[in-house]
CSV table of C-alpha atoms in Angstrom, one decimal:
chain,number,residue,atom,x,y,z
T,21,UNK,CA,-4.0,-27.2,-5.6
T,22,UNK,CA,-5.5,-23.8,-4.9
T,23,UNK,CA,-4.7,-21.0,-7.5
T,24,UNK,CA,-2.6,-18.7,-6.1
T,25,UNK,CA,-0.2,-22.0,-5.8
T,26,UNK,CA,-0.5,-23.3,-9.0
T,27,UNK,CA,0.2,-19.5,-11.0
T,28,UNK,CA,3.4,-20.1,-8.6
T,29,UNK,CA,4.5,-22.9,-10.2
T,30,UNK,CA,3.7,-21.7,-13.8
T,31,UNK,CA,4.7,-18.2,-14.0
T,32,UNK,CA,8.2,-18.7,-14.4
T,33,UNK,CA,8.7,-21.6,-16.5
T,34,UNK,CA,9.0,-20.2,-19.9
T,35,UNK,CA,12.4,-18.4,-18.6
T,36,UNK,CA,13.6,-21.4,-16.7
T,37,UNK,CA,12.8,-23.5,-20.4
T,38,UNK,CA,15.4,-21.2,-21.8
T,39,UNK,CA,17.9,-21.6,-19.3
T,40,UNK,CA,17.4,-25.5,-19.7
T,41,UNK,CA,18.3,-25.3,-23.2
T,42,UNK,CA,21.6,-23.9,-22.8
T,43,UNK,CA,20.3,-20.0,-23.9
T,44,UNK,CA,21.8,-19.2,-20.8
T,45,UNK,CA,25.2,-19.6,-20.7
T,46,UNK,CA,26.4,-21.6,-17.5
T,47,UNK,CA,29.6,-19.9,-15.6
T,48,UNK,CA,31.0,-21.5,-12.7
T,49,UNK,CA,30.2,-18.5,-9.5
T,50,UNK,CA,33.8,-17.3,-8.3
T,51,UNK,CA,33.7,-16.2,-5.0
T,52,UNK,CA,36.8,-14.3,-4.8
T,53,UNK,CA,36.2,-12.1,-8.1
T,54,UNK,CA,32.6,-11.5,-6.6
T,55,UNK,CA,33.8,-10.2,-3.2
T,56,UNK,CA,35.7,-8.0,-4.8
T,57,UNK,CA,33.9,-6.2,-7.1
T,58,UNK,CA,30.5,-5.6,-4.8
T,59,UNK,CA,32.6,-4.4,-2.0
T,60,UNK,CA,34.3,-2.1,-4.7
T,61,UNK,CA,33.2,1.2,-4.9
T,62,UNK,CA,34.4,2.4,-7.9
T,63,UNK,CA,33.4,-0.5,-9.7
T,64,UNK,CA,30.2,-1.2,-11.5
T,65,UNK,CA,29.3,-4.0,-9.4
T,66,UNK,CA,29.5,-2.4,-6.1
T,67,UNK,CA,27.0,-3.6,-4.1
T,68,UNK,CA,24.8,-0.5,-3.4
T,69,UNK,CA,24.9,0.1,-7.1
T,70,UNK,CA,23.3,-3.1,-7.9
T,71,UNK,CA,20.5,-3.0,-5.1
T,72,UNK,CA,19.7,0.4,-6.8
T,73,UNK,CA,19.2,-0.8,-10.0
T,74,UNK,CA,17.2,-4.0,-9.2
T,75,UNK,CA,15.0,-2.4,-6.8
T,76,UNK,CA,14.5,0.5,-9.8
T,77,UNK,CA,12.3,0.3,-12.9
T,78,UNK,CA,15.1,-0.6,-15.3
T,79,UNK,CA,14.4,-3.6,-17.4
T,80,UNK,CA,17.1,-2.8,-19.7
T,81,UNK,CA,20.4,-2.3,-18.0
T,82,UNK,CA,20.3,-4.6,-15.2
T,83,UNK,CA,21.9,-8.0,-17.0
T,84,UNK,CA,22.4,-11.4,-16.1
T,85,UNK,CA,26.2,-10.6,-14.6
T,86,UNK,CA,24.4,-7.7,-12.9
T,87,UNK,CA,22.1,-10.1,-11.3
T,88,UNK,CA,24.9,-12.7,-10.4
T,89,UNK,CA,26.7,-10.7,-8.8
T,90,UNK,CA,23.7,-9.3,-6.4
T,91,UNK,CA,22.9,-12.1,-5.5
T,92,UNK,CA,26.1,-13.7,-4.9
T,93,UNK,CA,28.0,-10.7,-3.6
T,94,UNK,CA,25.0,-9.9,-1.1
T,95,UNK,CA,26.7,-13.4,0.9
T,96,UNK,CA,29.7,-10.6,1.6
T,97,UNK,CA,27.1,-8.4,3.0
T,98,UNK,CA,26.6,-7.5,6.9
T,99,UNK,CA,23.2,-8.6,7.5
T,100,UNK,CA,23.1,-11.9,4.9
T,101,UNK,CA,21.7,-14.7,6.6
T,102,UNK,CA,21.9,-17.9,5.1
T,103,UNK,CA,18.3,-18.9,7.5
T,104,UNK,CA,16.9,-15.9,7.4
T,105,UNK,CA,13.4,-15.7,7.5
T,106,UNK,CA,11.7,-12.3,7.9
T,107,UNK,CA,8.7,-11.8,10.5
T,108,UNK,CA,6.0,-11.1,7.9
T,109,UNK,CA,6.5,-13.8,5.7
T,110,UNK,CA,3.7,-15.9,7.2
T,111,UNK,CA,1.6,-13.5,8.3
T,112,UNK,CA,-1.1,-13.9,6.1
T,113,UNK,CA,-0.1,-17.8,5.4
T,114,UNK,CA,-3.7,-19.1,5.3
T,115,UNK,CA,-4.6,-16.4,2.2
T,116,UNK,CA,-2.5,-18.4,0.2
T,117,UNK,CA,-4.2,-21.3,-0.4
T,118,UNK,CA,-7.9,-19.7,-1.1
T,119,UNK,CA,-9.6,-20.4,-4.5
T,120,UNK,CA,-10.4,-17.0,-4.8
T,121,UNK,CA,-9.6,-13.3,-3.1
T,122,UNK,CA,-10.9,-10.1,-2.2
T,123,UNK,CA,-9.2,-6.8,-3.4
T,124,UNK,CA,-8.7,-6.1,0.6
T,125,UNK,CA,-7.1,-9.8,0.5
T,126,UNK,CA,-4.9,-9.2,-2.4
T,127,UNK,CA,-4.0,-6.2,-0.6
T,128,UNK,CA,-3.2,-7.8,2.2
T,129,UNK,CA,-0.8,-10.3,0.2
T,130,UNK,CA,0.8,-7.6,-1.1
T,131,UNK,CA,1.7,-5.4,1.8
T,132,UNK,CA,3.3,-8.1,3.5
T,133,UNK,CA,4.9,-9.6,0.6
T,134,UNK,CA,7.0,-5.9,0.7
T,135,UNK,CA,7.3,-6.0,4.4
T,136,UNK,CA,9.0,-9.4,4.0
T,137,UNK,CA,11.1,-8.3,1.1
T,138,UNK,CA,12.2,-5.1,3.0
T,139,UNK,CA,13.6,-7.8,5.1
T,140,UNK,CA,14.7,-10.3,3.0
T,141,UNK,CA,15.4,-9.2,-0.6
T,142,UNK,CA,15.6,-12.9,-2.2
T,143,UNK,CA,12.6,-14.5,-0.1
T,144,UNK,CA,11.7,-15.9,-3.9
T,145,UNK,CA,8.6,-17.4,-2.4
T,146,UNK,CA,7.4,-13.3,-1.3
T,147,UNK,CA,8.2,-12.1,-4.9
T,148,UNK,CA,6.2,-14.7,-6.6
T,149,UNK,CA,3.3,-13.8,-4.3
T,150,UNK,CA,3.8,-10.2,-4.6
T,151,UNK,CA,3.6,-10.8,-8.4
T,152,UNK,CA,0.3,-13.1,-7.9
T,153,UNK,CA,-1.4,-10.2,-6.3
T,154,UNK,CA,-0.3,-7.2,-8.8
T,155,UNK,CA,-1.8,-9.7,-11.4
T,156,UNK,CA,-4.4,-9.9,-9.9
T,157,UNK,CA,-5.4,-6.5,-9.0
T,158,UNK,CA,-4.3,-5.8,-12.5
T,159,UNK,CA,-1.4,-4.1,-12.0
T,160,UNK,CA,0.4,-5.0,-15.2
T,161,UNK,CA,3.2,-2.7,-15.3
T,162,UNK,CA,4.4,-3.0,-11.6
T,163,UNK,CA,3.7,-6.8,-12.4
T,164,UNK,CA,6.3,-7.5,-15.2
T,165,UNK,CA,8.9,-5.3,-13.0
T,166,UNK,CA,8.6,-7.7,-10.9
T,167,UNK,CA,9.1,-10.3,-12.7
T,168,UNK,CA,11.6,-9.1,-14.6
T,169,UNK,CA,13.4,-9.4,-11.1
T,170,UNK,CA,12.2,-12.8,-10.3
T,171,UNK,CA,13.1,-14.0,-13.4
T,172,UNK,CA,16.8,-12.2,-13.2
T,173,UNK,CA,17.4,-14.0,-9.8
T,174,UNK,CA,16.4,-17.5,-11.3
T,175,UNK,CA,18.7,-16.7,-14.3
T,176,UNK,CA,21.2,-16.0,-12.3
T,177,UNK,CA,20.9,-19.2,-10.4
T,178,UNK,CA,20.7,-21.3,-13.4
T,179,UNK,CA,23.6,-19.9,-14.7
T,180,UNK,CA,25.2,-21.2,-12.0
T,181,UNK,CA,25.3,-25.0,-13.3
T,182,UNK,CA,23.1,-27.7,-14.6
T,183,UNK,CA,21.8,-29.0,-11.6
T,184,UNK,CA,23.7,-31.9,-12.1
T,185,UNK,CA,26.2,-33.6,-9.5
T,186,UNK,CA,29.1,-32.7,-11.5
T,187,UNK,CA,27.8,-29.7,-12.3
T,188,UNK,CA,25.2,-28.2,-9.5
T,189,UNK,CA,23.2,-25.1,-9.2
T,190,UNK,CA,24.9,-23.1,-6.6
T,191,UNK,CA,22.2,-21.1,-4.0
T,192,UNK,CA,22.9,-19.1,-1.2
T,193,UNK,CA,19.5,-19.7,0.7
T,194,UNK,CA,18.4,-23.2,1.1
T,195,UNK,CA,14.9,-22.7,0.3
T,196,UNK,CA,16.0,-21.8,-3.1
T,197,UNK,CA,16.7,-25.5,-3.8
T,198,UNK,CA,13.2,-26.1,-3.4
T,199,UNK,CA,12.5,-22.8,-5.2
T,200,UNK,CA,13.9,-24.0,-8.3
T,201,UNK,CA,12.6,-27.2,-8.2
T,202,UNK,CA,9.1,-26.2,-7.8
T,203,UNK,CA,9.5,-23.5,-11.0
T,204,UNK,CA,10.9,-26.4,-12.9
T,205,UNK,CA,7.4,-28.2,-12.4
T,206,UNK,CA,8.9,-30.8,-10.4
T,207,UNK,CA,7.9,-32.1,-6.8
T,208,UNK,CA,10.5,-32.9,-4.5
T,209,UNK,CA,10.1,-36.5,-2.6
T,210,UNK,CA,13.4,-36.2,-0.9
T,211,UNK,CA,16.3,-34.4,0.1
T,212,UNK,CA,20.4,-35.8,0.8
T,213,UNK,CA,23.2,-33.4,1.9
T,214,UNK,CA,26.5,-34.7,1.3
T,215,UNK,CA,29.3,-33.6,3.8
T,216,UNK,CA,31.1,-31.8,0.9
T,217,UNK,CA,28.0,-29.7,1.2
T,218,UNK,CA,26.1,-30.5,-2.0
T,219,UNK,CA,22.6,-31.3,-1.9
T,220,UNK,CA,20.5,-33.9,-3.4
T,221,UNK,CA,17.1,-33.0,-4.2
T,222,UNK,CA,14.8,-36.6,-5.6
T,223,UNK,CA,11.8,-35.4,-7.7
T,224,UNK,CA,8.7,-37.4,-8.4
T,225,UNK,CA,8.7,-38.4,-12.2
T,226,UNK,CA,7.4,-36.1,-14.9
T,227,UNK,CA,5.7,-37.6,-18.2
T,228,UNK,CA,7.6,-37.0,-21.1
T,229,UNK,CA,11.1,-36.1,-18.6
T,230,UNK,CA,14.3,-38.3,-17.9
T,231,UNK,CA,15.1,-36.1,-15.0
T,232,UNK,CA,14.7,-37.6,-11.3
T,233,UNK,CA,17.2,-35.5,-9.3
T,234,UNK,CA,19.1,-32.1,-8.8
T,235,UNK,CA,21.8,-30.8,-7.2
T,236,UNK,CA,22.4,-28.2,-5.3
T,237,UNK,CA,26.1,-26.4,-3.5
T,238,UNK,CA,25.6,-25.0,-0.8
T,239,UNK,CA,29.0,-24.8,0.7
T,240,UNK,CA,29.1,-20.6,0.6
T,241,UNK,CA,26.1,-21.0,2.7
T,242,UNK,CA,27.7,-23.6,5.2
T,243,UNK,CA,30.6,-21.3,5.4
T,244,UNK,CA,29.3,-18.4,6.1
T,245,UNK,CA,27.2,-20.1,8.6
T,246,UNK,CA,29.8,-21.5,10.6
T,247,UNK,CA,31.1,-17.6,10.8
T,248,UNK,CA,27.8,-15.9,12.3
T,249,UNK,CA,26.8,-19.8,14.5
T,250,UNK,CA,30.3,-20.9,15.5
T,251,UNK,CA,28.4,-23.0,18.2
């Protein structure tokens, strides 16, 4: 595995530990009380606010409810897409999987990484690669913002559930199922979706780990998928 791909699977497994051992408390994601605080101006969760502070330098005031409720309440948002996928996310594909880069190549990585997150705010695949580059090019402080926001968004998710079948990790993208598994240090080897719209997500074996699946909901991004492709 080249090394831009392997610092991908490592970099954020030391937050995704704590989240494991119950340091992150897990709340069930209500919908309804998310809708209506982001689409509330006048409350601290509006939206706009939020997308200001996480795009900002703040490390310190944007929280794990902050973060939940970005990245839940952008599903009430206009131009959420479920599948979206932005242009310049594979622009520059074949970079990825070189042993080594250029400061033009790292460059490169990084311009489109922003181009694609312009687009598509939680592309968690373009934030990790953005993050790979800044490192890098040595670029600690704009490095640990961002993955101070990487590492909010995974919170977020994991707060979501256990990634059990009784209790699963809810996403609103469904490359963020993979996302997850690949932070966890897991491979995935095969993938189920129920009709109640939970997904199943098989992992090859890990030594020392009883773990062999996670679950996924995925029934905010079914519904909001029927709305925008009725056919």
């Amino acid at each position: 595995m080249k090394k831009l791909l392997i610092y991908i699977l490592l970099m954020p497994l030391s937050l995704v530990a704590v989240a494991q051992q119950s340091k992150v408390e897990v709340t069930p994601v209500d919908f309804d009380h998310v809708r209506q605080v982001t689409m509330n101006p006048k409350n601290d969760y509006y939206f706009p606010k939020l997308l200001k502070m996480f795009t900002g330098n703040d490390t310190t005031g944007f929280k794990l409810e902050h973060a939940r409720n970005l990245y839940y309440g952008y599903t009430f948002q206009e131009d959420y897409d479920p599948f979206r996928e932005s242009v310049w996310s594979s622009k520059v594909e074949e970079l990825y999987y070189l042993d080594k880069h250029t400061r033009m190549e790292l460059d490169t990585i990084e311009h489109y990484a922003d181009l694609s997150l312009a687009d598509n705010i939680f592309d968690l695949n373009q934030m990790t690669y953005q993050i790979f580059a800044l490192h890098k090019k040595k670029k600690f402080f704009k490095e640990n913002i961002r993955k101070f926001r990487l590492d909010r968004i995974i919170a977020a998710i994991m707060s979501s559930g256990r990634g059990t079948k009784e209790s699963p990790w809810v996403v609103i993208a469904p490359d963020h199922e993979y996302n997850i598994v690949n932070f966890l240090g897991y491979r995935a080897v095969s993938h189920e979706t129920s009709d109640d719209g939970i997904d199943c997500i098989t992992v090859e074996p890990r030594p020392g780990k009883t773990a062999t699946e996670f679950y996924f909901d995925l029934r905010r991004v079914l519904e909001v998928a029927a709305m925008k492709y009725p056919d």
